[in-house]
């Protein structure tokens, strides 16, 4: 599978919001057409949650001494280099800026994004999209400073070095010169592909998007089961590209369905459809979404794994719900099907009503009831930085879609590709 130069360039190189028109007229129009306004009661709940998040960030952000990676006893634990989650902290500050237009948040977002600069050259991780899209790409879109765009393209250059042409996949874990995990592919990587699409739009070079399309195609062929569920991991022989089979790290088993991985898939495949017009990606996103929406419990907060033995009475993962809600909102717009938006609004409402830290005076995060890695007993019922980020992104997709478009680009390529 490949994408022609004409297709790459058909996805417009979107101008940053600080230049000429706000982040592309067509993209803004698409965002404006996405759906009817949320019901008044839902809008009120979401607005109150967004304002709570802003209040919390205004109090906590000036004293943050590193990139938040999770909480211990309700206080952030930090990484100085950002680990794989460093982009979510400046991304969350950008969302707060969009909500308030308070220059304090803008200044902090730029300061924290700059601290990620050394990671542009990091070839040891597939998570460069998580690191640089909500931080550097958003910084370029909201400021017009080409330094941010150039840095994001450099990160994309580092990411495509992890591409294995024999198996047509981006290696998830491990340094390039280490054999361990050399053939391991995970659902999460789908969320890093938009950085590559961005790099193709900015440079006119199709090599980045071609790698993204090949990786997404490999994931599409090997991960989804007939019912739309997915494993966390699929292994390949790194030397030949031969498929070995499903596995897991953060899910219950190779045959289970880790809820956050499923959410990455819904969001990631929908994004890849928007960037390419390749309709099978949209079909796969729908299949994954249909499984996940059927698997939701009545409280609309996902359990950590949809097939764990104790579900539906198992620990929750609010971060999976926040990611899933964003993906469903995107999918509703891409398909014109309001039922996906309806479920997204129910998830967001549930998160705002049952998963915020509003009852704690010591909590530094916004969202509670998250699970990082249940099998490893690592981070059960804690807060996670990506939960805060995607909750705010989801809320603002509903309340301020044009602003989210300015920040992350909600546009869709004009020309569809059927095969």
Coordinates of C-alpha atoms in Angstrom, one line a residue:
X1 CA 0.0 0.0 0.0
X2 CA 1.4 3.4 -0.9
X3 CA 0.1 7.0 -1.2
X4 CA 0.9 8.9 -4.3
X5 CA 2.5 12.4 -4.2
X6 CA -0.7 13.8 -5.5
X7 CA -2.6 12.3 -2.6
X8 CA -0.1 13.6 -0.1
X9 CA -0.3 17.1 -1.5
X10 CA -4.1 16.9 -1.7
X11 CA -4.1 17.0 2.1
X12 CA -3.6 20.8 2.3
X13 CA -0.5 22.1 4.1
X14 CA -2.6 23.9 6.8
X15 CA -1.4 27.4 7.7
X16 CA -0.9 28.1 11.4
X17 CA -3.7 30.1 13.0
X18 CA -1.4 33.1 13.5
X19 CA -1.1 33.5 9.7
X20 CA -3.7 34.8 7.3
X21 CA -6.8 32.6 8.0
X22 CA -7.4 30.7 11.2
X23 CA -6.0 27.2 10.6
X24 CA -7.6 26.6 7.2
X25 CA -11.1 27.7 6.2
X26 CA -12.1 24.2 5.0
X27 CA -11.0 22.6 8.3
X28 CA -12.9 25.2 10.3
X29 CA -16.0 24.6 8.2
X30 CA -15.7 20.9 8.8
X31 CA -15.5 21.4 12.5
X32 CA -18.5 23.8 12.5
X33 CA -20.6 21.2 10.6
X34 CA -19.6 18.3 12.9
X35 CA -22.9 18.1 14.8
X36 CA -25.7 19.9 16.5
X37 CA -24.9 21.7 19.7
X38 CA -24.8 19.5 22.8
X39 CA -28.0 19.5 24.9
X40 CA -27.9 22.3 27.4
X41 CA -27.5 20.1 30.5
X42 CA -24.6 18.3 28.9
X43 CA -23.0 21.5 27.7
X44 CA -23.3 22.9 31.3
X45 CA -21.7 19.8 32.8
X46 CA -18.8 19.9 30.3
X47 CA -18.3 23.6 30.8
X48 CA -18.2 23.2 34.6
X49 CA -15.6 20.4 34.2
X50 CA -13.5 22.5 31.8
X51 CA -13.5 25.4 34.2
X52 CA -12.6 23.1 37.1
X53 CA -9.6 21.9 35.0
X54 CA -8.5 25.4 34.3
X55 CA -8.8 26.3 38.0
X56 CA -6.8 23.3 39.0
X57 CA -4.1 24.0 36.3
X58 CA -3.9 27.6 37.3
X59 CA -3.1 26.6 40.9
X60 CA -0.8 23.6 40.1
X61 CA 1.1 24.5 36.9
X62 CA 3.4 27.3 38.2
X63 CA 4.9 24.8 40.7
X64 CA 5.3 21.8 38.4
X65 CA 9.0 20.8 38.4
X66 CA 9.0 18.1 35.6
X67 CA 6.7 16.4 33.1
X68 CA 3.9 14.7 35.0
X69 CA 3.8 10.9 34.4
X70 CA 1.2 9.8 37.0
X71 CA 0.3 10.4 40.6
X72 CA 1.2 8.9 43.9
X73 CA -1.0 9.8 46.8
X74 CA -2.7 12.3 44.5
X75 CA 0.5 14.3 43.8
X76 CA 2.2 14.3 40.4
X77 CA 5.3 12.2 39.9
X78 CA 7.7 13.8 37.4
X79 CA 10.0 12.8 34.6
X80 CA 12.7 15.3 33.6
X81 CA 12.9 14.2 29.9
X82 CA 9.2 13.5 29.5
X83 CA 9.3 9.7 29.2
X84 CA 6.7 8.9 26.6
X85 CA 4.0 11.3 27.9
X86 CA 5.9 14.6 27.9
X87 CA 3.8 16.1 25.2
X88 CA 0.6 15.9 27.1
X89 CA 1.6 18.5 29.7
X90 CA 2.2 21.4 27.3
X91 CA -0.8 20.0 25.3
X92 CA -3.0 20.3 28.4
X93 CA -1.7 23.9 29.0
X94 CA -2.6 24.7 25.3
X95 CA -6.1 23.4 25.9
X96 CA -6.4 25.6 29.0
X97 CA -5.2 28.5 26.9
X98 CA -7.9 27.9 24.3
X99 CA -10.4 27.8 27.0
X100 CA -9.3 31.0 28.7
X101 CA -7.0 33.0 26.3
X102 CA -4.9 33.5 29.4
X103 CA -1.3 34.2 28.4
X104 CA 0.0 32.4 31.5
X105 CA -1.0 29.1 29.9
X106 CA 0.5 30.1 26.6
X107 CA 3.8 31.0 28.1
X108 CA 3.9 27.8 30.2
X109 CA 3.0 25.6 27.2
X110 CA 5.8 27.1 25.1
X111 CA 8.3 26.8 28.0
X112 CA 7.5 23.1 28.6
X113 CA 7.5 22.4 24.8
X114 CA 11.0 23.8 24.6
X115 CA 12.2 21.3 27.2
X116 CA 11.3 18.5 24.9
X117 CA 13.8 19.8 22.2
X118 CA 16.4 17.1 22.8
X119 CA 13.9 14.3 22.2
X120 CA 13.6 15.4 18.5
X121 CA 16.6 13.1 17.8
X122 CA 15.4 10.2 19.9
X123 CA 15.3 7.0 17.8
X124 CA 14.7 4.7 20.8
X125 CA 10.9 5.2 21.0
X126 CA 7.9 5.1 18.7
X127 CA 6.1 7.7 20.9
X128 CA 7.4 10.8 19.1
X129 CA 3.9 11.7 18.0
X130 CA 2.7 11.7 21.6
X131 CA 5.7 13.8 22.5
X132 CA 5.6 16.4 19.6
X133 CA 2.1 16.6 18.2
X134 CA 0.3 18.2 21.2
X135 CA 3.3 20.3 22.1
X136 CA 5.3 21.4 19.0
X137 CA 2.8 20.9 16.2
X138 CA 0.2 22.8 18.3
X139 CA 2.7 25.5 19.1
X140 CA 3.3 26.0 15.4
X141 CA -0.4 26.1 14.6
X142 CA -1.1 28.6 17.4
X143 CA 2.0 30.9 17.0
X144 CA 3.1 30.5 13.4
X145 CA 6.8 30.2 14.6
X146 CA 8.5 27.9 12.0
X147 CA 10.9 26.7 14.7
X148 CA 8.2 24.5 16.1
X149 CA 7.3 23.1 12.6
X150 CA 10.9 22.3 11.8
X151 CA 11.4 20.6 15.1
X152 CA 8.3 18.4 14.6
X153 CA 9.6 17.4 11.2
X154 CA 12.9 16.5 12.7
X155 CA 11.0 14.3 15.2
X156 CA 9.2 12.6 12.3
X157 CA 12.6 11.9 10.7
X158 CA 13.6 10.1 13.9
X159 CA 10.4 8.2 13.9
X160 CA 10.6 6.8 10.4
X161 CA 14.0 5.3 11.2
X162 CA 12.0 2.7 13.3
X163 CA 10.2 1.5 10.2
X164 CA 10.7 -2.1 9.2
X165 CA 10.1 -2.4 5.5
X166 CA 10.0 -6.2 5.6
X167 CA 7.1 -6.3 7.9
X168 CA 5.8 -2.8 7.0
X169 CA 5.5 -1.7 10.5
X170 CA 7.1 0.8 13.0
X171 CA 8.8 -1.0 15.8
X172 CA 7.3 -0.1 19.1
X173 CA 9.9 -0.6 21.7
X174 CA 13.7 -0.9 22.1
X175 CA 16.7 0.9 20.7
X176 CA 17.3 0.2 17.0
X177 CA 20.5 -1.9 17.7
X178 CA 18.8 -4.2 20.2
X179 CA 17.1 -7.5 19.1
X180 CA 14.6 -7.6 22.0
X181 CA 11.1 -6.5 20.9
X182 CA 12.5 -5.8 17.3
X183 CA 9.3 -7.3 15.8
X184 CA 6.8 -6.0 18.3
X185 CA 3.9 -3.8 17.1
X186 CA 1.3 -2.2 19.5
X187 CA -2.0 -0.5 19.1
X188 CA -0.6 2.7 20.7
X189 CA 1.6 3.5 17.6
X190 CA -1.5 4.4 15.6
X191 CA -1.6 7.6 17.6
X192 CA 2.0 8.6 16.5
X193 CA 1.2 8.4 12.8
X194 CA -0.3 11.9 12.6
X195 CA 3.1 13.4 13.2
X196 CA 4.2 11.7 10.0
X197 CA 1.2 13.0 8.1
X198 CA 2.1 16.5 9.4
X199 CA 5.6 16.1 8.1
X200 CA 4.5 15.2 4.6
X201 CA 2.1 18.2 4.5
X202 CA 4.9 20.6 5.7
X203 CA 7.6 19.2 3.4
X204 CA 5.7 17.9 0.4
X205 CA 7.7 14.7 0.8
X206 CA 5.4 11.6 0.7
X207 CA 7.9 9.3 2.5
X208 CA 6.5 10.2 6.0
X209 CA 2.9 9.6 5.1
X210 CA 3.8 6.4 3.1
X211 CA 5.3 5.0 6.3
X212 CA 2.2 6.0 8.3
X213 CA -0.1 4.3 5.7
X214 CA 2.0 1.2 5.6
X215 CA 2.0 0.8 9.3
X216 CA -1.7 1.5 9.6
X217 CA -2.3 -1.1 6.9
X218 CA -0.3 -3.7 8.7
X219 CA -2.2 -2.9 12.0
X220 CA -5.5 -3.1 10.1
X221 CA -4.7 -6.5 8.6
X222 CA -3.4 -8.2 11.8
X223 CA -5.0 -6.6 14.9
X224 CA -8.8 -6.5 14.5
X225 CA -10.7 -9.7 15.2
X226 CA -14.0 -10.4 13.4
X227 CA -16.0 -8.9 16.3
X228 CA -14.0 -5.6 16.2
X229 CA -11.9 -6.3 19.4
X230 CA -8.1 -6.0 19.3
X231 CA -5.1 -7.3 21.2
X232 CA -2.6 -4.9 22.6
X233 CA 0.4 -6.4 20.8
X234 CA 1.1 -8.3 17.6
X235 CA 4.5 -9.8 17.0
X236 CA 6.4 -10.3 13.7
X237 CA 9.7 -11.9 12.8
X238 CA 11.8 -8.7 12.4
X239 CA 14.1 -10.3 9.8
X240 CA 11.4 -11.6 7.4
X241 CA 8.3 -9.7 8.4
X242 CA 6.4 -13.0 8.9
X243 CA 3.5 -12.6 11.3
X244 CA 3.9 -14.5 14.6
X245 CA 0.7 -13.7 16.4
X246 CA -1.1 -11.6 19.1
X247 CA 0.3 -10.9 22.5
X248 CA -0.2 -8.4 25.3
X249 CA 1.6 -6.3 27.8
X250 CA -1.0 -4.0 29.4
X251 CA -4.1 -6.1 28.6
X252 CA -5.3 -9.2 30.4
X253 CA -4.2 -11.7 27.8
X254 CA -3.4 -12.0 24.1
X255 CA -7.1 -12.8 23.5
X256 CA -8.5 -10.0 25.6
X257 CA -9.2 -6.4 24.7
X258 CA -7.3 -3.7 26.6
X259 CA -9.7 -0.7 26.6
X260 CA -7.1 2.0 26.1
X261 CA -5.6 0.2 23.2
X262 CA -9.0 -0.1 21.7
X263 CA -9.5 3.6 22.2
X264 CA -6.1 4.4 20.5
X265 CA -7.4 2.3 17.6
X266 CA -10.6 4.2 17.2
X267 CA -8.9 7.6 17.3
X268 CA -5.9 6.5 15.3
X269 CA -7.7 4.8 12.4
X270 CA -10.2 7.7 12.1
X271 CA -7.3 10.2 12.0
X272 CA -5.6 8.1 9.3
X273 CA -8.8 8.2 7.2
X274 CA -9.0 11.9 7.6
X275 CA -5.4 12.3 6.4
X276 CA -5.6 10.0 3.4
X277 CA -9.2 9.4 2.4
X278 CA -8.5 5.7 2.5
X279 CA -11.9 4.3 3.3
X280 CA -10.9 0.9 4.8
X281 CA -9.3 2.9 7.6
X282 CA -12.7 4.4 8.3
X283 CA -14.4 1.0 8.2
X284 CA -11.9 -0.4 10.7
X285 CA -12.4 2.6 13.0
X286 CA -16.1 1.9 12.9
X287 CA -15.6 -1.8 13.7
X288 CA -13.5 -1.0 16.7
X289 CA -15.9 1.7 17.9
X290 CA -18.9 -0.6 17.5
X291 CA -17.2 -3.3 19.7
X292 CA -16.2 -0.8 22.3
X293 CA -19.5 0.9 22.6
X294 CA -21.2 -2.4 23.0
X295 CA -18.7 -3.3 25.7
X296 CA -19.3 -0.2 27.8
X297 CA -21.0 -0.7 31.2
X298 CA -24.1 1.4 32.0
X299 CA -21.9 3.9 33.8
X300 CA -20.0 4.7 30.6
X301 CA -16.6 4.6 32.2
X302 CA -14.5 1.8 30.5
X303 CA -13.1 -1.1 32.6
X304 CA -9.4 -1.5 32.1
X305 CA -9.9 -4.5 29.8
X306 CA -13.2 -5.4 28.2
X307 CA -12.5 -9.1 28.6
X308 CA -10.8 -9.4 32.0
X309 CA -12.5 -12.1 34.1
X310 CA -13.9 -9.7 36.6
X311 CA -15.4 -7.2 34.2
X312 CA -17.8 -5.4 34.2
X313 CA -17.0 -5.2 38.0
X314 CA -13.3 -4.5 37.6
X315 CA -11.2 -1.4 38.0
X316 CA -11.8 1.4 35.6
X317 CA -9.7 3.4 33.2
X318 CA -11.0 6.9 32.8
X319 CA -8.1 7.7 30.4
X320 CA -9.5 5.1 28.0
X321 CA -12.8 6.8 28.2
X322 CA -11.3 10.2 27.4
X323 CA -9.4 9.0 24.4
X324 CA -12.4 7.0 23.2
X325 CA -14.7 10.0 23.5
X326 CA -12.4 12.1 21.3
X327 CA -12.2 9.3 18.7
X328 CA -15.9 8.9 18.6
X329 CA -16.5 12.6 18.1
X330 CA -14.1 12.5 15.2
X331 CA -15.7 9.3 13.8
X332 CA -19.1 10.9 14.0
X333 CA -18.0 13.8 11.9
X334 CA -16.2 11.5 9.4
X335 CA -19.2 9.2 9.0
X336 CA -22.1 11.6 9.5
X337 CA -23.5 9.1 12.1
X338 CA -24.8 10.9 15.2
X339 CA -24.9 7.8 17.3
X340 CA -21.1 7.9 17.8
X341 CA -21.4 11.5 19.0
X342 CA -24.2 10.5 21.4
X343 CA -22.0 7.8 23.0
X344 CA -19.1 10.3 23.2
X345 CA -21.2 12.8 25.0
X346 CA -22.4 10.1 27.5
X347 CA -18.8 9.1 28.1
X348 CA -17.6 12.7 28.6
X349 CA -20.6 13.4 30.9
X350 CA -19.8 10.3 33.0
X351 CA -16.2 11.3 33.3
X352 CA -17.1 14.8 34.4
X353 CA -19.7 13.6 36.9
X354 CA -17.8 10.6 38.4
X355 CA -14.1 10.7 37.6
X356 CA -12.9 14.2 38.5
X357 CA -10.8 15.1 41.6
X358 CA -13.3 17.6 42.8
X359 CA -13.7 16.0 46.2
X360 CA -10.0 16.1 47.1
X361 CA -8.2 19.1 48.4
X362 CA -4.8 17.7 47.7
X363 CA -5.2 16.3 44.2
X364 CA -3.0 17.9 41.6
X365 CA -4.6 16.2 38.5
X366 CA -8.0 16.8 37.0
X367 CA -9.1 13.2 36.3
X368 CA -9.0 10.3 38.7
X369 CA -9.9 6.6 38.3
X370 CA -7.2 5.8 35.7
X371 CA -5.3 2.6 35.3
X372 CA -1.8 2.6 33.8
X373 CA -0.8 -1.1 33.7
X374 CA -3.0 -3.5 35.6
X375 CA -1.1 -6.7 34.9
X376 CA 2.1 -5.1 36.4
X377 CA 0.1 -3.7 39.3
X378 CA 1.5 -0.3 38.2
X379 CA -0.8 2.7 38.6
X380 CA -4.2 1.4 39.7
X381 CA -6.8 4.0 40.4
X382 CA -4.4 7.0 39.9
X383 CA -4.4 10.1 37.7
X384 CA -2.5 10.1 34.3
X385 CA -1.5 13.1 32.2
X386 CA -3.1 11.9 29.0
X387 CA -6.5 11.5 30.8
X388 CA -6.4 15.3 31.7
X389 CA -5.3 16.2 28.1
X390 CA -7.9 14.1 26.2
X391 CA -10.7 15.0 28.6
X392 CA -10.0 18.7 27.8
X393 CA -9.6 18.0 24.1
X394 CA -12.9 16.1 24.1
X395 CA -14.8 18.8 26.0
X396 CA -13.5 21.5 23.7
X397 CA -14.3 19.5 20.6
X398 CA -17.9 19.8 21.8
X399 CA -17.9 23.4 23.2
X400 CA -15.2 25.1 21.1
X401 CA -14.6 23.0 18.0
X402 CA -13.1 25.8 15.9
X403 CA -10.5 26.3 18.7
X404 CA -9.6 22.7 18.8
X405 CA -9.3 22.7 15.0
X406 CA -6.8 25.6 15.3
X407 CA -4.7 23.6 17.7
X408 CA -4.7 20.0 16.3
X409 CA -6.2 20.2 12.7
X410 CA -9.6 18.5 12.3
X411 CA -9.5 18.8 8.5
X412 CA -10.1 15.9 6.1
X413 CA -8.5 15.3 2.8
X414 CA -10.8 16.2 -0.1
X415 CA -10.1 13.2 -2.3
X416 CA -11.1 9.8 -1.0
X417 CA -9.0 6.7 -1.9
X418 CA -10.9 3.5 -2.1
X419 CA -8.2 0.9 -2.1

